[in-house]
mmCIF file of C-alpha atoms in Angstrom:
data_model
loop_
_atom_site.group_PDB
_atom_site.id
_atom_site.type_symbol
_atom_site.label_atom_id
_atom_site.label_comp_id
_atom_site.label_asym_id
_atom_site.label_seq_id
_atom_site.Cartn_x
_atom_site.Cartn_y
_atom_site.Cartn_z
ATOM 1 C CA MET A 30 113.894 157.436 54.309
ATOM 2 C CA ARG A 31 110.211 158.225 54.781
ATOM 3 C CA ASN A 32 109.198 160.868 57.295
ATOM 4 C CA TYR A 33 106.000 159.060 58.229
ATOM 5 C CA GLY A 34 103.695 156.169 57.320
ATOM 6 C CA LYS A 35 99.916 155.923 57.583
ATOM 7 C CA VAL A 36 98.338 153.514 60.060
ATOM 8 C CA SER A 37 94.559 153.560 60.370
ATOM 9 C CA SER A 38 92.785 152.921 63.659
ATOM 10 C CA ARG A 39 90.912 150.234 61.712
ATOM 11 C CA PHE A 40 94.045 148.118 61.989
ATOM 12 C CA TRP A 41 92.986 147.045 65.483
ATOM 13 C CA THR A 42 89.369 146.183 64.666
ATOM 14 C CA GLY A 43 89.673 144.907 61.105
ATOM 15 C CA ARG A 44 90.421 141.394 59.920
ATOM 16 C CA THR A 45 94.190 141.370 60.440
ATOM 17 C CA GLY A 46 93.953 143.066 63.825
ATOM 18 C CA LYS A 47 91.471 140.459 65.012
ATOM 19 C CA LEU A 48 93.602 137.577 63.762
ATOM 20 C CA LEU A 49 96.700 138.943 65.500
ATOM 21 C CA ARG A 50 95.093 139.552 68.884
ATOM 22 C CA GLY A 51 97.145 138.003 71.650
ATOM 23 C CA ASP A 52 100.294 137.862 69.503
ATOM 24 C CA SER A 53 102.134 141.009 70.548
ATOM 25 C CA ASP A 54 105.248 140.269 68.481
ATOM 26 C CA ALA A 55 103.199 139.874 65.296
ATOM 27 C CA GLN A 56 101.248 143.050 66.064
ATOM 28 C CA LEU A 57 104.462 144.990 66.644
ATOM 29 C CA LEU A 58 106.056 143.641 63.479
ATOM 30 C CA ALA A 59 102.987 144.538 61.411
ATOM 31 C CA LEU A 60 103.108 148.116 62.701
ATOM 32 C CA TYR A 61 106.857 148.240 62.091
ATOM 33 C CA LEU A 62 106.490 147.112 58.475
ATOM 34 C CA MET A 63 103.789 149.704 57.807
ATOM 35 C CA THR A 64 105.982 152.497 59.196
ATOM 36 C CA SER A 65 109.451 151.108 58.486
ATOM 37 C CA PRO A 66 112.141 153.623 57.505
ATOM 38 C CA HIS A 67 113.131 151.169 54.760
ATOM 39 C CA ALA A 68 109.652 151.087 53.203
ATOM 40 C CA ASN A 69 108.431 152.899 50.114
ATOM 41 C CA MET A 70 105.008 153.962 48.917
ATOM 42 C CA ILE A 71 104.234 150.690 47.108
ATOM 43 C CA GLY A 72 105.026 148.503 50.120
ATOM 44 C CA VAL A 73 107.699 146.392 48.400
ATOM 45 C CA PHE A 74 111.108 146.868 49.983
ATOM 46 C CA HIS A 75 114.295 145.196 51.143
ATOM 47 C CA CYS A 76 113.994 144.265 54.807
ATOM 48 C CA PRO A 77 116.026 141.347 56.205
ATOM 49 C CA VAL A 78 114.714 139.631 59.324
ATOM 50 C CA MET A 79 117.807 141.001 61.072
ATOM 51 C CA TYR A 80 116.482 144.546 60.515
ATOM 52 C CA MET A 81 113.067 143.568 61.846
ATOM 53 C CA ALA A 82 114.562 142.077 64.988
ATOM 54 C CA HIS A 83 117.053 144.881 65.660
ATOM 55 C CA GLU A 84 114.698 147.798 65.070
ATOM 56 C CA THR A 85 111.770 146.342 67.041
ATOM 57 C CA GLY A 86 113.798 144.811 69.873
ATOM 58 C CA ILE A 87 112.327 141.369 69.186
ATOM 59 C CA THR A 88 114.718 138.413 69.197
ATOM 60 C CA MET A 89 115.663 136.860 65.845
ATOM 61 C CA GLU A 90 113.591 133.803 66.699
ATOM 62 C CA GLY A 91 110.678 135.984 67.767
ATOM 63 C CA ALA A 92 110.895 138.092 64.610
ATOM 64 C CA SER A 93 110.951 134.967 62.439
ATOM 65 C CA LYS A 94 107.883 133.583 64.215
ATOM 66 C CA ALA A 95 106.076 136.910 63.948
ATOM 67 C CA LEU A 96 106.868 137.149 60.245
ATOM 68 C CA ARG A 97 105.607 133.609 59.715
ATOM 69 C CA ARG A 98 102.363 134.559 61.448
ATOM 70 C CA LEU A 99 101.945 137.643 59.250
ATOM 71 C CA ARG A 100 102.410 135.477 56.181
ATOM 72 C CA GLU A 101 99.873 132.965 57.467
ATOM 73 C CA VAL A 102 97.202 135.655 57.844
ATOM 74 C CA GLU A 103 98.163 136.932 54.384
ATOM 75 C CA PHE A 104 99.339 140.338 55.534
ATOM 76 C CA CYS A 105 102.548 140.119 53.512
ATOM 77 C CA THR A 106 104.763 138.026 51.251
ATOM 78 C CA PHE A 107 108.467 137.571 52.020
ATOM 79 C CA ASP A 108 111.100 136.439 49.516
ATOM 80 C CA GLU A 109 113.817 134.869 51.645
ATOM 81 C CA ASP A 110 116.397 134.753 48.852
ATOM 82 C CA GLU A 111 116.047 138.454 48.017
ATOM 83 C CA GLU A 112 115.116 139.443 51.607
ATOM 84 C CA LEU A 113 112.318 141.393 49.958
ATOM 85 C CA ILE A 114 108.941 141.970 51.585
ATOM 86 C CA TRP A 115 105.607 143.008 50.101
ATOM 87 C CA VAL A 116 102.967 144.352 52.493
ATOM 88 C CA HIS A 117 99.939 143.565 50.363
ATOM 89 C CA GLU A 118 97.600 146.479 51.038
ATOM 90 C CA MET A 119 100.244 149.094 51.771
ATOM 91 C CA ALA A 120 100.128 150.740 48.335
ATOM 92 C CA ALA A 121 96.349 151.112 48.517
ATOM 93 C CA HIS A 122 96.548 152.841 51.879
ATOM 94 C CA GLN A 123 99.734 154.877 51.426
ATOM 95 C CA ILE A 124 98.834 156.049 47.901
ATOM 96 C CA ASP A 125 95.169 155.457 47.078
ATOM 97 C CA GLU A 126 92.864 152.592 46.204
ATOM 98 C CA HIS A 127 92.513 153.785 42.614
ATOM 99 C CA LEU A 128 94.287 156.415 40.524
ATOM 100 C CA SER A 129 93.306 158.295 37.399
ATOM 101 C CA PRO A 130 95.426 157.371 34.352
ATOM 102 C CA ARG A 131 96.592 161.004 34.285
ATOM 103 C CA ASP A 132 97.683 161.037 37.919
ATOM 104 C CA LYS A 133 101.389 161.891 38.049
ATOM 105 C CA ARG A 134 101.901 159.258 40.725
ATOM 106 C CA VAL A 135 101.249 156.500 38.166
ATOM 107 C CA ILE A 136 104.635 157.148 36.545
ATOM 108 C CA GLY A 137 106.409 156.970 39.904
ATOM 109 C CA ILE A 138 104.671 153.713 40.762
ATOM 110 C CA ARG A 139 105.645 152.181 37.420
ATOM 111 C CA LYS A 140 109.279 153.096 37.996
ATOM 112 C CA GLN A 141 109.278 151.448 41.411
ATOM 113 C CA VAL A 142 107.536 148.323 40.102
ATOM 114 C CA GLU A 143 110.182 147.983 37.387
ATOM 115 C CA GLN A 144 112.783 147.649 40.149
ATOM 116 C CA ILE A 145 111.058 144.634 41.753
ATOM 117 C CA PRO A 146 112.975 141.430 40.894
ATOM 118 C CA GLU A 147 111.073 138.941 38.762
ATOM 119 C CA GLY A 148 109.284 136.359 40.860
ATOM 120 C CA GLN A 149 106.297 135.790 43.099
ATOM 121 C CA ILE A 150 106.236 139.284 44.611
ATOM 122 C CA ARG A 151 106.405 141.036 41.250
ATOM 123 C CA ARG A 152 103.652 138.794 39.840
ATOM 124 C CA GLY A 153 101.511 139.294 42.914
ATOM 125 C CA PHE A 154 101.884 143.069 42.849
ATOM 126 C CA TRP A 155 100.926 143.219 39.173
ATOM 127 C CA ALA A 156 97.912 140.993 39.787
ATOM 128 C CA ARG A 157 96.745 143.150 42.694
ATOM 129 C CA TYR A 158 97.410 146.645 41.320
ATOM 130 C CA ALA A 159 97.685 146.553 37.510
ATOM 131 C CA THR A 160 94.140 147.845 37.014
ATOM 132 C CA ASP A 161 93.976 150.293 39.921
ATOM 133 C CA PHE A 162 97.305 151.943 39.082
ATOM 134 C CA HIS A 163 97.145 151.593 35.273
ATOM 135 C CA LEU A 164 100.364 149.638 35.068
ATOM 136 C CA GLN A 165 101.489 148.707 31.586
ATOM 137 C CA VAL A 166 101.363 145.024 30.710
ATOM 138 C CA SER A 167 104.680 143.455 31.587
ATOM 139 C CA THR A 168 106.350 141.142 29.077
ATOM 140 C CA GLU A 169 107.287 139.022 32.059
ATOM 141 C CA PHE A 170 103.792 137.546 31.914
ATOM 142 C CA ASP A 171 103.527 136.995 28.175
ATOM 143 C CA ASP A 172 103.304 133.415 26.864
ATOM 144 C CA SER A 173 104.084 131.993 30.277
ATOM 145 C CA ASP A 174 103.423 128.278 30.669
ATOM 146 C CA GLU A 175 103.034 128.971 34.363
ATOM 147 C CA GLY A 176 99.867 130.922 33.626
ATOM 148 C CA ALA A 177 101.102 134.054 35.347
ATOM 149 C CA SER A 178 99.509 136.247 32.688
ATOM 150 C CA LYS A 179 96.085 135.137 33.879
ATOM 151 C CA ALA A 180 96.774 136.810 37.180
ATOM 152 C CA LEU A 181 96.315 140.224 35.584
ATOM 153 C CA ASN A 182 92.729 139.348 34.720
ATOM 154 C CA LYS A 183 91.976 137.853 38.125
ATOM 155 C CA PRO A 184 93.231 140.027 41.007
ATOM 156 C CA LEU A 185 94.499 138.280 44.096
ATOM 157 C CA ARG A 186 92.149 138.179 47.047
ATOM 158 C CA SER A 187 94.089 140.774 48.934
ATOM 159 C CA GLN A 188 95.525 139.677 52.208
ATOM 160 C CA GLU A 189 94.214 142.603 54.135
ATOM 161 C CA GLN A 190 96.593 144.965 55.880
ATOM 162 C CA GLU A 191 93.991 146.113 58.290
ATOM 163 C CA GLN A 192 93.747 149.684 57.467
ATOM 164 C CA GLU A 193 90.369 148.846 55.959
ATOM 165 C CA GLN A 194 88.473 151.875 54.829
ATOM 166 C CA GLU A 195 84.802 152.506 55.534
ATOM 167 C CA GLN A 196 83.661 149.081 56.645
ATOM 168 C CA GLU A 197 84.916 145.542 57.024
ATOM 169 C CA GLN A 198 83.389 143.220 54.489
ATOM 170 C CA GLU A 199 81.453 140.303 55.879
ATOM 171 C CA SER A 200 82.901 137.733 53.504
ATOM 172 C CA THR A 201 86.656 137.702 53.942
ATOM 173 C CA PRO A 202 89.203 135.111 52.792
ATOM 174 C CA SER A 203 90.101 132.435 55.308
ATOM 175 C CA VAL A 204 93.179 132.743 57.499
ATOM 176 C CA ALA A 205 94.908 130.073 55.477
ATOM 177 C CA GLY A 206 93.391 130.950 52.126
ATOM 178 C CA PRO A 207 94.631 129.681 48.794
ATOM 179 C CA VAL A 208 97.927 130.782 47.353
ATOM 180 C CA PRO A 209 98.081 130.882 43.532
ATOM 181 C CA ALA A 210 98.584 127.290 42.367
ATOM 182 C CA ASN A 211 101.865 128.099 40.660
ATOM 183 C CA ASP A 212 103.335 129.638 43.799
ATOM 184 C CA CYS A 213 103.834 126.692 46.126
ATOM 185 C CA PRO A 214 104.914 128.287 49.451
ATOM 186 C CA HIS A 215 107.768 125.906 50.207
ATOM 187 C CA GLN A 216 109.049 127.725 53.281
ATOM 188 C CA LEU A 217 105.632 128.013 54.927
ATOM 189 C CA ILE A 218 105.063 124.288 54.431
ATOM 190 C CA ILE A 219 108.534 123.485 55.779
ATOM 191 C CA ASP A 220 107.869 125.705 58.803
ATOM 192 C CA ALA A 221 104.586 123.885 59.465
ATOM 193 C CA TYR A 222 106.375 120.539 59.130
ATOM 194 C CA HIS A 223 108.974 121.550 61.722
ATOM 195 C CA GLU A 224 106.325 122.912 64.070
ATOM 196 C CA LEU A 225 103.942 119.948 63.950
ATOM 197 C CA LEU A 226 106.456 117.121 63.507
ATOM 198 C CA PRO A 227 109.337 118.055 65.821
ATOM 199 C CA THR A 228 110.471 114.417 66.175
ATOM 200 C CA CYS A 229 110.796 113.898 62.428
ATOM 201 C CA THR A 230 114.022 114.574 60.555
ATOM 202 C CA PRO A 231 114.437 118.357 60.105
ATOM 203 C CA VAL A 232 114.872 119.874 56.668
ATOM 204 C CA LYS A 233 118.355 121.279 56.160
ATOM 205 C CA ILE A 234 118.597 121.288 52.371
ATOM 206 C CA TRP A 235 115.612 121.715 50.067
ATOM 207 C CA SER A 236 116.953 120.677 46.681
ATOM 208 C CA GLU A 237 115.294 121.255 43.332
ATOM 209 C CA GLN A 238 114.177 117.612 43.201
ATOM 210 C CA ARG A 239 112.519 117.959 46.600
ATOM 211 C CA ARG A 240 110.932 121.231 45.532
ATOM 212 C CA LYS A 241 109.593 119.468 42.442
ATOM 213 C CA HIS A 242 107.863 116.751 44.456
ATOM 214 C CA LEU A 243 106.300 119.204 46.897
ATOM 215 C CA ARG A 244 105.194 121.465 44.052
ATOM 216 C CA GLN A 245 103.533 118.493 42.330
ATOM 217 C CA ARG A 246 101.621 117.512 45.462
ATOM 218 C CA TRP A 247 100.552 121.154 45.881
ATOM 219 C CA ARG A 248 99.229 121.443 42.333
ATOM 220 C CA GLU A 249 97.481 118.069 42.109
ATOM 221 C CA ASP A 250 94.437 119.109 44.120
ATOM 222 C CA PRO A 251 93.003 122.595 44.781
ATOM 223 C CA LYS A 252 92.280 121.523 48.355
ATOM 224 C CA ARG A 253 96.022 121.273 48.943
ATOM 225 C CA GLN A 254 96.611 124.862 47.868
ATOM 226 C CA HIS A 255 95.961 126.065 51.413
ATOM 227 C CA ILE A 256 98.513 126.176 54.214
ATOM 228 C CA GLU A 257 95.831 124.888 56.580
ATOM 229 C CA TRP A 258 95.523 121.656 54.544
ATOM 230 C CA TRP A 259 99.208 120.959 55.068
ATOM 231 C CA ARG A 260 98.987 121.689 58.780
ATOM 232 C CA LYS A 261 96.174 119.150 59.069
ATOM 233 C CA PHE A 262 98.192 116.681 57.000
ATOM 234 C CA PHE A 263 101.223 117.015 59.297
ATOM 235 C CA ALA A 264 98.988 116.723 62.360
ATOM 236 C CA TYR A 265 97.635 113.494 60.869
ATOM 237 C CA VAL A 266 101.181 112.228 60.252
ATOM 238 C CA ALA A 267 102.001 112.994 63.900
ATOM 239 C CA GLU A 268 99.381 110.432 64.950
ATOM 240 C CA SER A 269 101.343 107.625 63.271
ATOM 241 C CA LYS A 270 103.790 105.853 65.563
ATOM 242 C CA PHE A 271 105.554 104.375 62.549
ATOM 243 C CA LEU A 272 106.123 107.675 60.729
ATOM 244 C CA THR A 273 107.330 109.473 63.849
ATOM 245 C CA GLY A 274 109.763 106.835 65.095
ATOM 246 C CA ARG A 275 107.609 105.639 67.993
ATOM 247 C CA ALA A 276 106.877 102.181 66.607
ATOM 248 C CA GLU A 277 108.824 99.183 67.847
ATOM 249 C CA ALA A 278 111.656 98.469 65.439
ATOM 250 C CA GLN A 279 112.741 95.085 64.156
ATOM 251 C CA PRO A 280 115.652 93.547 66.066
ATOM 252 C CA GLY A 281 118.926 95.190 65.168
ATOM 253 C CA ARG A 282 117.300 98.122 63.389
ATOM 254 C CA SER A 283 116.595 101.688 64.442
ATOM 255 C CA PRO A 284 112.994 102.909 64.312
ATOM 256 C CA PHE A 285 111.966 104.412 60.983
ATOM 257 C CA VAL A 286 111.406 108.188 61.034
ATOM 258 C CA ALA A 287 109.842 109.955 58.057
ATOM 259 C CA ASP A 288 111.112 113.235 56.676
ATOM 260 C CA LEU A 289 109.449 115.787 54.429
ATOM 261 C CA GLU A 290 111.211 114.526 51.310
ATOM 262 C CA TRP A 291 109.848 111.018 51.994
ATOM 263 C CA LEU A 292 106.336 112.260 52.769
ATOM 264 C CA VAL A 293 105.906 114.117 49.466
ATOM 265 C CA LYS A 294 107.098 111.302 47.212
ATOM 266 C CA PRO A 295 104.081 110.233 45.110
ATOM 267 C CA GLU A 296 103.676 106.676 46.404
ATOM 268 C CA LYS A 297 104.496 107.476 50.043
ATOM 269 C CA PHE A 298 102.211 110.507 50.000
ATOM 270 C CA ALA A 299 99.290 108.454 48.681
ATOM 271 C CA LYS A 300 99.831 105.659 51.199
ATOM 272 C CA THR A 301 100.062 108.154 54.050
ATOM 273 C CA ILE A 302 96.762 109.769 53.090
ATOM 274 C CA GLU A 303 95.196 106.298 52.769
ATOM 275 C CA GLY A 304 96.203 105.575 56.361
ATOM 276 C CA LYS A 305 98.478 102.660 55.537
ATOM 277 C CA TYR A 306 101.123 103.868 57.984
ATOM 278 C CA HIS A 307 98.736 104.461 60.840
ATOM 279 C CA ASN A 308 98.755 100.889 62.029
ATOM 280 C CA GLU A 309 101.904 99.592 63.657
ATOM 281 C CA VAL A 310 103.570 98.519 60.446
ATOM 282 C CA THR A 311 107.087 98.430 59.117
ATOM 283 C CA GLU A 312 107.973 99.881 55.762
#
């Protein structure tokens, strides 16, 4: 357990602090994650939502919403299967922005990185810190048809944990900036679907086939590789009486209600974008 964690006063006036103003639960959760007793120096640690709720006094629902908000502003990445969180800029602020190759801390960082399960968080950490911390090239990225090896040569636009140093840069990534094309954020999109289309059929099981369709829609167009694009798409769907079950049904039939699986099927997705379901039509 750590004895302390660093939190700069810049947190309140930097990019993340500004984006979180008015959301006290998200602010509290951000501070908790930066100073969590479960955290380590690289900012990648096991932290179930249950811990977040219990140790901050926020309800489970409130903690989940706060975590979703922190992910939206790109403060952190959360692997729900592993219950693993990565606070993106934590290593830079708890350790240093750049280390000498001879710095003894480099060895300790490498050992901790080796313990990160393979997946989005491990790839993201390597992309962000491989150069600054002189991490050895991981075979995990070699000959990958997913293009993960390219991430080492193109660092992620860091989702700022607002402990910014001397000054806040004028050009900052957007709130809903792009996620690497190969890392379709299924849960964030599902959360946006539930939030903006509450009358549509909720997602209970997200099978591999459904993941495949959503991943394809995500990768087809760079414009879609932003959470904000999907929020606008769902808001557009909400305007359709037919897709949301508000259209008059044929005699003897229940109104049609779309679900996320239906919306991301190639033909249905194209027709929805073309506006073919925004007149009072029947499928």
